[in-house]
XYZ file of C-alpha atoms in Angstrom:
530
model
C 0.000 0.000 0.000
C 2.986 2.321 0.594
C 3.967 1.886 -3.061
C 0.515 3.020 -4.102
C 0.896 6.223 -2.143
C 4.328 6.860 -3.577
C 2.821 6.391 -6.996
C -0.027 8.723 -6.072
C 2.521 11.338 -5.015
C 4.301 10.954 -8.341
C 1.046 11.264 -10.272
C 0.144 14.432 -8.384
C 3.587 15.807 -9.112
C 3.387 14.948 -12.785
C -0.122 16.355 -13.179
C 0.649 19.642 -11.431
C 4.276 20.198 -12.390
C 5.693 22.184 -15.296
C 6.482 20.171 -18.440
C 10.170 20.038 -19.287
C 11.409 18.548 -22.555
C 14.528 16.419 -22.245
C 16.088 15.533 -25.604
C 16.918 11.845 -26.181
C 16.342 9.251 -28.899
C 12.820 7.950 -29.395
C 11.918 5.017 -27.134
C 14.687 5.699 -24.594
C 13.654 6.112 -20.939
C 15.007 9.029 -18.987
C 16.936 6.669 -16.722
C 19.072 5.507 -19.700
C 19.588 8.867 -21.396
C 23.247 9.000 -20.372
C 23.993 5.996 -22.644
C 22.652 7.806 -25.685
C 24.786 10.979 -26.128
C 24.388 12.473 -29.550
C 27.654 12.960 -31.433
C 29.437 10.233 -29.475
C 29.822 6.578 -30.471
C 27.128 4.331 -28.958
C 28.130 1.235 -27.059
C 25.526 -1.546 -26.933
C 24.141 -1.825 -23.413
C 25.356 -5.410 -23.244
C 28.869 -4.163 -24.112
C 29.064 -6.394 -27.173
C 30.124 -3.628 -29.650
C 30.368 0.128 -30.298
C 28.752 1.794 -33.306
C 28.492 5.374 -34.639
C 25.600 7.289 -33.051
C 23.900 7.845 -36.388
C 23.167 4.101 -36.493
C 20.892 4.409 -33.463
C 17.246 4.062 -34.549
C 18.264 3.597 -38.187
C 15.838 0.675 -38.483
C 18.671 -1.846 -38.589
C 19.581 -4.048 -35.638
C 23.305 -3.770 -34.811
C 23.311 -4.806 -31.125
C 22.459 -8.298 -30.013
C 20.428 -6.909 -27.130
C 18.509 -4.590 -29.462
C 19.543 -1.503 -27.479
C 20.539 0.428 -30.642
C 16.926 0.373 -31.908
C 14.790 1.547 -28.951
C 12.431 3.437 -31.241
C 12.016 1.011 -34.175
C 10.825 -2.552 -34.712
C 14.130 -3.665 -36.217
C 15.281 -5.768 -33.273
C 12.999 -8.673 -32.231
C 14.210 -8.481 -28.630
C 14.070 -4.706 -28.306
C 11.721 -2.679 -26.110
C 10.082 0.691 -26.573
C 9.533 3.140 -23.714
C 6.178 4.946 -23.612
C 6.602 8.238 -21.776
C 2.838 8.582 -21.202
C 3.019 12.060 -19.722
C 0.209 12.506 -17.200
C -0.061 8.752 -16.637
C 2.285 5.879 -15.902
C 5.281 5.248 -18.219
C 5.607 1.730 -19.562
C 7.648 -0.543 -21.851
C 6.250 -2.485 -24.791
C 7.975 -4.986 -27.115
C 9.516 -3.195 -30.101
C 7.496 -5.472 -32.390
C 4.420 -3.406 -31.487
C 5.900 -0.175 -32.859
C 3.962 1.106 -35.843
C 1.784 -2.013 -35.966
C -1.403 0.044 -36.310
C -2.498 -0.605 -32.736
C -2.189 2.122 -30.110
C -0.356 0.641 -27.129
C 0.997 3.842 -25.545
C -1.647 6.242 -24.227
C 0.460 9.124 -25.595
C 0.374 7.504 -29.098
C 4.176 7.637 -29.454
C 4.394 3.962 -30.531
C 2.434 4.696 -33.724
C 4.420 7.680 -35.020
C 4.736 6.346 -38.561
C 1.875 3.873 -39.036
C -0.903 6.230 -39.991
C -3.074 4.876 -37.161
C -5.465 7.415 -35.694
C -4.560 7.342 -32.029
C -5.859 9.672 -29.336
C -3.796 10.745 -26.370
C -5.701 9.382 -23.355
C -2.962 9.749 -20.768
C -4.536 12.674 -18.937
C -7.902 10.891 -18.634
C -6.244 7.664 -17.508
C -4.153 9.622 -15.051
C -7.246 11.335 -13.692
C -9.057 8.031 -13.173
C -6.025 6.455 -11.587
C -5.625 9.394 -9.244
C -9.238 8.978 -8.195
C -8.681 5.280 -7.500
C -5.435 5.957 -5.666
C -7.031 8.763 -3.696
C -9.872 6.475 -2.660
C -7.413 3.768 -1.709
C -5.399 6.315 0.235
C -8.505 7.355 2.163
C -9.325 3.719 2.909
C -5.754 3.139 4.035
C -5.832 6.220 6.228
C -9.096 5.249 7.906
C -8.014 1.628 8.153
C -4.738 2.632 9.772
C -6.605 4.697 12.363
C -8.792 1.689 13.113
C -5.679 -0.440 13.332
C -4.245 1.893 15.981
C -7.452 1.458 17.981
C -7.218 -2.317 17.594
C -3.628 -2.237 18.834
C -4.602 -0.204 21.897
C -7.532 -2.489 22.651
C -5.370 -5.573 22.174
C -2.691 -4.181 24.471
C -5.255 -3.369 27.130
C -6.984 -6.722 26.703
C -3.711 -8.622 26.921
C -2.763 -6.863 30.148
C -6.197 -7.648 31.586
C -5.939 -11.314 30.599
C -2.429 -11.628 32.020
C -3.643 -10.049 35.255
C -6.637 -12.371 35.271
C -4.423 -15.422 34.819
C -2.212 -14.266 37.692
C -5.234 -13.821 39.964
C -6.692 -17.149 38.880
C -3.399 -18.898 39.577
C -3.515 -17.560 43.139
C -7.146 -18.575 43.518
C -6.306 -21.962 42.065
C -3.779 -22.593 44.835
C -6.389 -21.765 47.458
C -8.945 -23.937 45.697
C -6.481 -26.828 45.498
C -5.925 -26.552 49.238
C -9.689 -26.505 49.772
C -10.118 -29.591 47.578
C -7.501 -31.493 49.550
C -9.075 -30.430 52.852
C -12.513 -31.543 51.665
C -10.989 -34.794 50.407
C -9.742 -35.470 53.922
C -13.160 -34.629 55.383
C -14.830 -36.895 52.828
C -12.530 -39.829 53.544
C -12.984 -39.323 57.281
C -16.782 -39.323 56.877
C -16.820 -42.297 54.527
C -14.943 -44.622 56.876
C -17.613 -44.742 59.650
C -20.298 -44.785 56.927
C -18.663 -47.827 55.374
C -18.355 -49.596 58.733
C -21.966 -48.817 59.662
C -23.221 -50.071 56.281
C -21.163 -53.246 56.660
C -22.627 -53.834 60.140
C -26.127 -53.254 58.834
C -25.552 -55.597 55.893
C -24.007 -58.245 58.122
C -26.957 -58.082 60.509
C -29.354 -58.325 57.596
C -27.494 -61.320 56.137
C -27.620 -63.016 59.516
C -31.307 -62.217 59.791
C -31.974 -63.605 56.323
C -30.010 -66.729 57.178
C -32.063 -67.180 60.348
C -35.298 -66.653 58.407
C -34.218 -69.174 55.771
C -33.263 -71.651 58.487
C -36.622 -71.288 60.226
C -38.412 -71.605 56.904
C -36.360 -74.657 56.030
C -37.216 -76.242 59.380
C -40.894 -75.507 58.819
C -40.733 -77.110 55.365
C -38.869 -80.068 56.848
C -41.532 -80.548 59.542
C -44.285 -80.231 56.938
C -42.530 -82.746 54.704
C -42.101 -85.194 57.598
C -45.819 -85.063 58.311
C -46.633 -85.528 54.646
C -44.251 -88.499 54.301
C -45.438 -90.159 57.515
C -48.493 -91.668 55.863
C -49.443 -93.907 58.789
C -48.732 -91.183 61.350
C -46.579 -93.496 63.420
C -43.905 -90.836 63.983
C -41.509 -92.458 61.515
C -40.767 -92.072 57.809
C -40.039 -95.442 56.300
C -38.362 -96.503 53.063
C -41.683 -97.365 51.472
C -43.196 -94.021 52.450
C -40.279 -92.093 50.936
C -40.313 -94.328 47.865
C -43.726 -92.931 46.906
C -42.025 -89.663 45.784
C -40.566 -90.525 42.378
C -39.167 -86.988 41.917
C -36.421 -87.938 44.434
C -34.889 -90.450 41.985
C -31.114 -89.736 42.169
C -30.236 -91.064 38.693
C -33.401 -89.728 37.047
C -34.140 -93.062 35.353
C -37.816 -92.798 36.250
C -37.702 -95.411 39.027
C -36.921 -94.780 42.684
C -35.630 -98.118 43.970
C -35.492 -99.258 47.555
C -31.708 -99.175 47.428
C -31.765 -95.567 46.222
C -34.166 -94.617 49.011
C -31.942 -96.281 51.619
C -29.062 -94.251 50.210
C -31.079 -91.100 50.750
C -31.947 -92.213 54.254
C -28.361 -92.998 55.152
C -28.969 -96.763 55.248
C -31.719 -96.555 57.874
C -35.010 -98.394 57.401
C -36.920 -95.543 58.996
C -36.179 -92.193 60.637
C -37.919 -90.135 63.270
C -38.136 -86.374 63.488
C -34.740 -86.025 65.131
C -32.873 -87.983 62.442
C -35.009 -86.792 59.512
C -32.876 -83.642 59.286
C -30.022 -85.539 57.589
C -32.504 -87.087 55.148
C -34.063 -83.673 54.470
C -30.673 -82.318 53.477
C -30.514 -84.983 50.731
C -34.032 -84.548 49.385
C -35.156 -80.951 49.938
C -33.942 -79.690 46.537
C -36.109 -82.246 44.673
C -38.961 -82.772 47.083
C -42.434 -81.678 45.961
C -44.837 -80.924 48.767
C -48.162 -82.703 48.541
C -49.907 -79.474 49.612
C -48.667 -77.720 46.456
C -49.992 -78.550 42.961
C -47.530 -79.892 40.458
C -47.597 -76.529 38.673
C -51.031 -76.928 37.050
C -52.059 -73.337 37.722
C -49.348 -71.605 35.671
C -49.730 -74.030 32.744
C -53.565 -74.068 32.915
C -53.882 -77.031 30.587
C -57.490 -77.951 31.600
C -58.947 -74.587 30.409
C -57.091 -74.960 27.071
C -58.435 -78.459 26.632
C -61.939 -77.201 27.361
C -61.687 -74.296 24.887
C -60.656 -76.476 21.938
C -63.746 -78.745 21.980
C -65.918 -75.650 22.474
C -64.593 -74.153 19.229
C -65.258 -77.451 17.411
C -68.796 -77.651 18.796
C -69.636 -74.235 17.344
C -69.588 -75.755 13.868
C -71.888 -78.703 14.842
C -75.625 -78.931 15.683
C -76.521 -78.530 19.346
C -78.563 -81.527 20.491
C -80.400 -80.482 23.621
C -79.606 -83.712 25.407
C -75.886 -83.381 24.678
C -75.829 -79.781 25.846
C -77.417 -80.585 29.159
C -75.000 -83.437 29.759
C -72.046 -81.258 28.816
C -73.330 -78.503 31.066
C -73.387 -80.925 33.942
C -69.879 -82.030 33.146
C -68.755 -78.405 32.816
C -70.197 -77.605 36.219
C -68.288 -80.505 37.683
C -65.138 -79.290 35.939
C -65.716 -75.771 37.208
C -66.134 -77.066 40.724
C -62.866 -78.948 40.402
C -61.230 -75.859 38.924
C -62.385 -73.653 41.772
C -61.044 -76.079 44.303
C -57.661 -75.923 42.647
C -58.018 -72.165 42.293
C -58.598 -71.829 46.011
C -55.424 -73.751 46.732
C -53.155 -72.321 44.036
C -53.048 -68.604 44.863
C -51.928 -68.982 48.493
C -49.233 -71.548 47.660
C -47.898 -69.787 44.501
C -48.270 -66.043 45.083
C -47.643 -65.820 48.806
C -44.071 -67.184 48.633
C -43.270 -64.645 45.879
C -44.310 -61.766 48.089
C -42.509 -63.154 51.073
C -39.423 -63.714 48.912
C -39.473 -60.086 47.773
C -39.886 -58.966 51.350
C -36.947 -61.124 52.346
C -34.707 -59.697 49.603
C -35.565 -56.079 50.450
C -33.062 -54.812 52.980
C -34.728 -52.955 55.849
C -34.116 -49.221 56.275
C -30.977 -48.091 58.033
C -31.225 -47.272 61.679
C -31.129 -43.539 62.593
C -27.462 -43.583 63.589
C -26.376 -45.270 60.331
C -28.602 -42.963 58.290
C -27.029 -39.953 59.961
C -23.546 -41.240 59.071
C -24.643 -41.802 55.456
C -26.058 -38.284 55.154
C -22.924 -36.771 56.658
C -20.723 -38.734 54.234
C -22.930 -37.763 51.288
C -22.686 -34.086 52.210
C -18.901 -34.423 52.411
C -18.884 -36.064 48.984
C -21.080 -33.333 47.501
C -18.879 -30.601 48.940
C -15.754 -32.312 47.621
C -17.228 -32.863 44.142
C -18.411 -29.240 43.934
C -14.986 -27.905 44.836
C -13.260 -30.374 42.494
C -15.589 -29.279 39.662
C -14.822 -25.620 40.405
C -11.105 -26.446 40.198
C -11.568 -28.132 36.808
C -13.501 -25.124 35.509
C -10.755 -22.802 36.697
C -8.103 -24.993 35.058
C -10.019 -24.840 31.768
C -10.320 -21.054 31.996
C -6.607 -20.634 32.693
C -5.699 -23.018 29.880
C -7.968 -21.202 27.390
C -6.561 -17.769 28.283
C -2.976 -19.030 28.114
C -3.723 -20.598 24.731
C -5.077 -17.284 23.459
C -2.050 -15.406 24.792
C 0.276 -17.850 23.037
C -1.037 -17.024 19.541
C 0.960 -14.817 17.210
C -1.514 -11.974 16.674
C 0.914 -9.785 14.753
C 3.804 -7.469 15.676
C 1.508 -5.252 17.759
C -1.212 -7.853 18.440
C -3.414 -6.067 15.899
C -5.111 -9.345 14.880
C -6.245 -10.172 18.431
C -9.783 -8.953 17.821
C -10.357 -11.766 15.287
C -9.862 -14.488 17.888
C -13.088 -16.392 18.647
C -14.813 -14.574 15.772
C -16.150 -16.001 12.499
C -16.857 -14.318 9.162
C -19.117 -15.684 6.433
C -19.476 -15.256 2.689
C -22.592 -16.544 0.948
C -22.373 -17.570 -2.715
C -24.990 -19.048 -5.031
C -24.180 -22.575 -3.821
C -22.256 -22.419 -0.548
C -21.784 -20.550 2.676
C -18.087 -20.150 3.448
C -17.092 -19.583 7.063
C -13.699 -18.282 8.192
C -12.863 -18.467 11.881
C -9.378 -16.916 12.171
C -6.852 -18.944 14.163
C -9.315 -21.839 14.198
C -10.736 -23.258 10.947
C -12.338 -22.663 7.542
C -15.478 -24.495 6.456
C -17.906 -24.790 3.566
C -21.586 -25.696 3.853
C -24.147 -26.163 1.066
C -26.571 -23.258 1.028
C -29.671 -25.427 0.733
C -28.925 -28.264 3.124
C -26.108 -30.731 3.617
C -23.204 -31.409 5.918
C -20.357 -28.995 6.582
C -16.946 -29.634 5.013
C -13.746 -28.712 6.816
C -11.511 -26.712 4.456
C -8.593 -26.586 6.889
C -7.555 -25.826 10.449
C -5.227 -23.041 11.490
C -1.663 -23.635 10.422
C 0.538 -20.523 10.310
C 1.247 -17.122 8.845
C 2.559 -17.699 5.328
C 3.108 -14.270 3.775
C 6.305 -13.037 2.097
C 9.480 -12.468 4.080
C 8.961 -8.725 4.318
C 5.480 -9.210 5.857
C 4.334 -12.719 6.710
C 1.097 -11.337 8.184
C -0.448 -10.842 4.754
C -1.326 -14.531 4.267
C -2.939 -17.125 6.538
C -2.625 -20.853 5.879
C -5.213 -23.430 6.996
C -4.328 -27.088 6.490
C -5.414 -30.708 7.118
C -9.075 -30.260 6.203
C -11.459 -32.990 5.051
C -9.816 -35.277 2.515
C -10.922 -35.110 -1.111
C -12.053 -38.244 -2.889
C -8.852 -39.880 -4.110
C -7.059 -36.608 -3.465
C -5.250 -34.582 -0.808
C -6.710 -33.050 2.308
C -8.385 -29.730 1.711
C -6.459 -26.555 2.538
C -7.170 -22.830 2.335
C -4.963 -19.800 1.741
C -6.366 -16.530 3.072
C -4.941 -13.329 1.569
C -5.362 -10.238 3.728
C -5.713 -6.738 2.294
C -6.311 -3.350 3.852
C -9.924 -2.366 4.411
C -12.102 -0.426 6.820
C -14.234 -3.508 7.460
C -13.351 -7.072 8.396
C -15.021 -9.200 5.747
C -14.480 -12.141 3.405
C -14.745 -10.620 -0.072
C -14.273 -13.662 -2.330
C -13.501 -17.378 -2.474
C -12.173 -19.580 -5.256
C -10.606 -22.992 -5.854
C -7.535 -22.401 -8.047
C -6.452 -26.026 -7.701
C -8.330 -29.139 -6.705
C -8.991 -29.124 -2.968
C -6.917 -25.930 -2.556
C -9.047 -22.890 -1.761
C -8.254 -19.184 -1.861
C -10.007 -16.518 0.203
C -9.709 -12.757 -0.069
C -10.118 -11.112 3.319
C -10.070 -7.406 4.148
C -9.157 -6.083 7.585
C -7.821 -2.816 9.021
C -5.177 -4.864 10.823
C -2.957 -4.928 7.694
C -3.326 -1.247 6.811
C 0.048 0.528 6.818
C 0.665 4.119 7.774
C -0.066 6.206 4.648
C 2.719 8.203 3.041
C 2.490 11.972 2.564
C 0.386 12.510 -0.564
C 0.801 16.296 -0.812
C 2.060 17.198 -4.331
C 5.574 18.545 -4.596
C 5.825 22.151 -5.873
C 8.961 21.183 -7.784
C 7.470 18.352 -9.768
C 8.051 18.125 -13.498
C 6.600 16.310 -16.458
C 8.757 14.011 -18.529
C 8.577 14.545 -22.270
């Protein structure tokens, strides 16, 4: 941008200065006039030979570098200098001299072609001055904004550094608090643990006692059921009537197998039945309990099937009455079973659930549990607060570690995102983070690269940002984006393109790259080159 202002200064000087004619051969720039002194032999600029001066611009190429014919088309490698007074001077290939096309705005390249050229240098100079003036104003305003950004960044950095220092001090205090609460928690959890273990042990002992009493009751009930003749003894023949006790499950409970269950005794009384009960209680089916007819409910199913068949047949009145009688008998039998089944099936389930449910803790144990829980809550709250503080410190330190420019002028972009909407996509640039692309009318977002580094030229690396390692292209490289920064009053993405496959280019304006404008006041001693 400094070069633009220097050029603007030159244009002002040229447009307002007094024209001065400096004699030199046609097509020679003022900077090389000293090599073309009339009346003296001319030495080719490449030093290859020396020729008389009258052979300069004689429409014959004598020098290999074409320097003896700056104003003719004789040399294929020559160049012609357009003075373009009032605009910018320029060089054109000598082959364009007198080719009928006006290349120089001052028309000097068509001096002998007969082409009707119009001198447009003043108009071009005027338009360029307007553009340069506008750019100078933008640069000036942008630079002022940049100074504000630098001041804000400096102030913000000092505040963040101070905040980190304060948070580090608070972190030490919070760490001490966490350790103190950890000690309190561990101290409260120990008696809680012991009280819970005592409660559980007592409950296990209580359950064991309940199971033992229940087992004894079942054993006494079984003894009475097995003692068919009520003589106070259970004999081999009485036990043999329970085929479900067959040890080898061959379908037959032999006398020998029963004696094995009875420990070789021919009969046992209530005192010695306990050892027999240990052998048979897992397989023994109580006579007071049905052999699981209620859950299966086969009789109702068997009744329903004939009823469905009978619907398709005539109903003889005699048959119906007989069936009704039979159904009533069946219903009576069913109700008898129904009266027995619920108490024997459902009641144990409820009692089992009651047995498995541990009773509430006693007041002392409950108080210990509540105290330990409060200690845990206090510890977890303080530990969470410490984690939050660690995250805050880490995030601030990460921000402070970024290279935000020589004077931190790019700081304001951190944690900000800028979008550009095109006909197909919405492009999103989040400086120092990532670049993404999302279809405008639905679809998933594509990562075009994450922050890599500043990649500008050596004289100012802060003119280009590089974002790398984006989403991979199909059978291609990972996407990447180059962001070119130019001076502007606003921070905005102005354009996007894809010069190469999976390599994107963004144009981004920001006041952070605006340089201090040069003095654009025209010099009173300017002159115009002729």
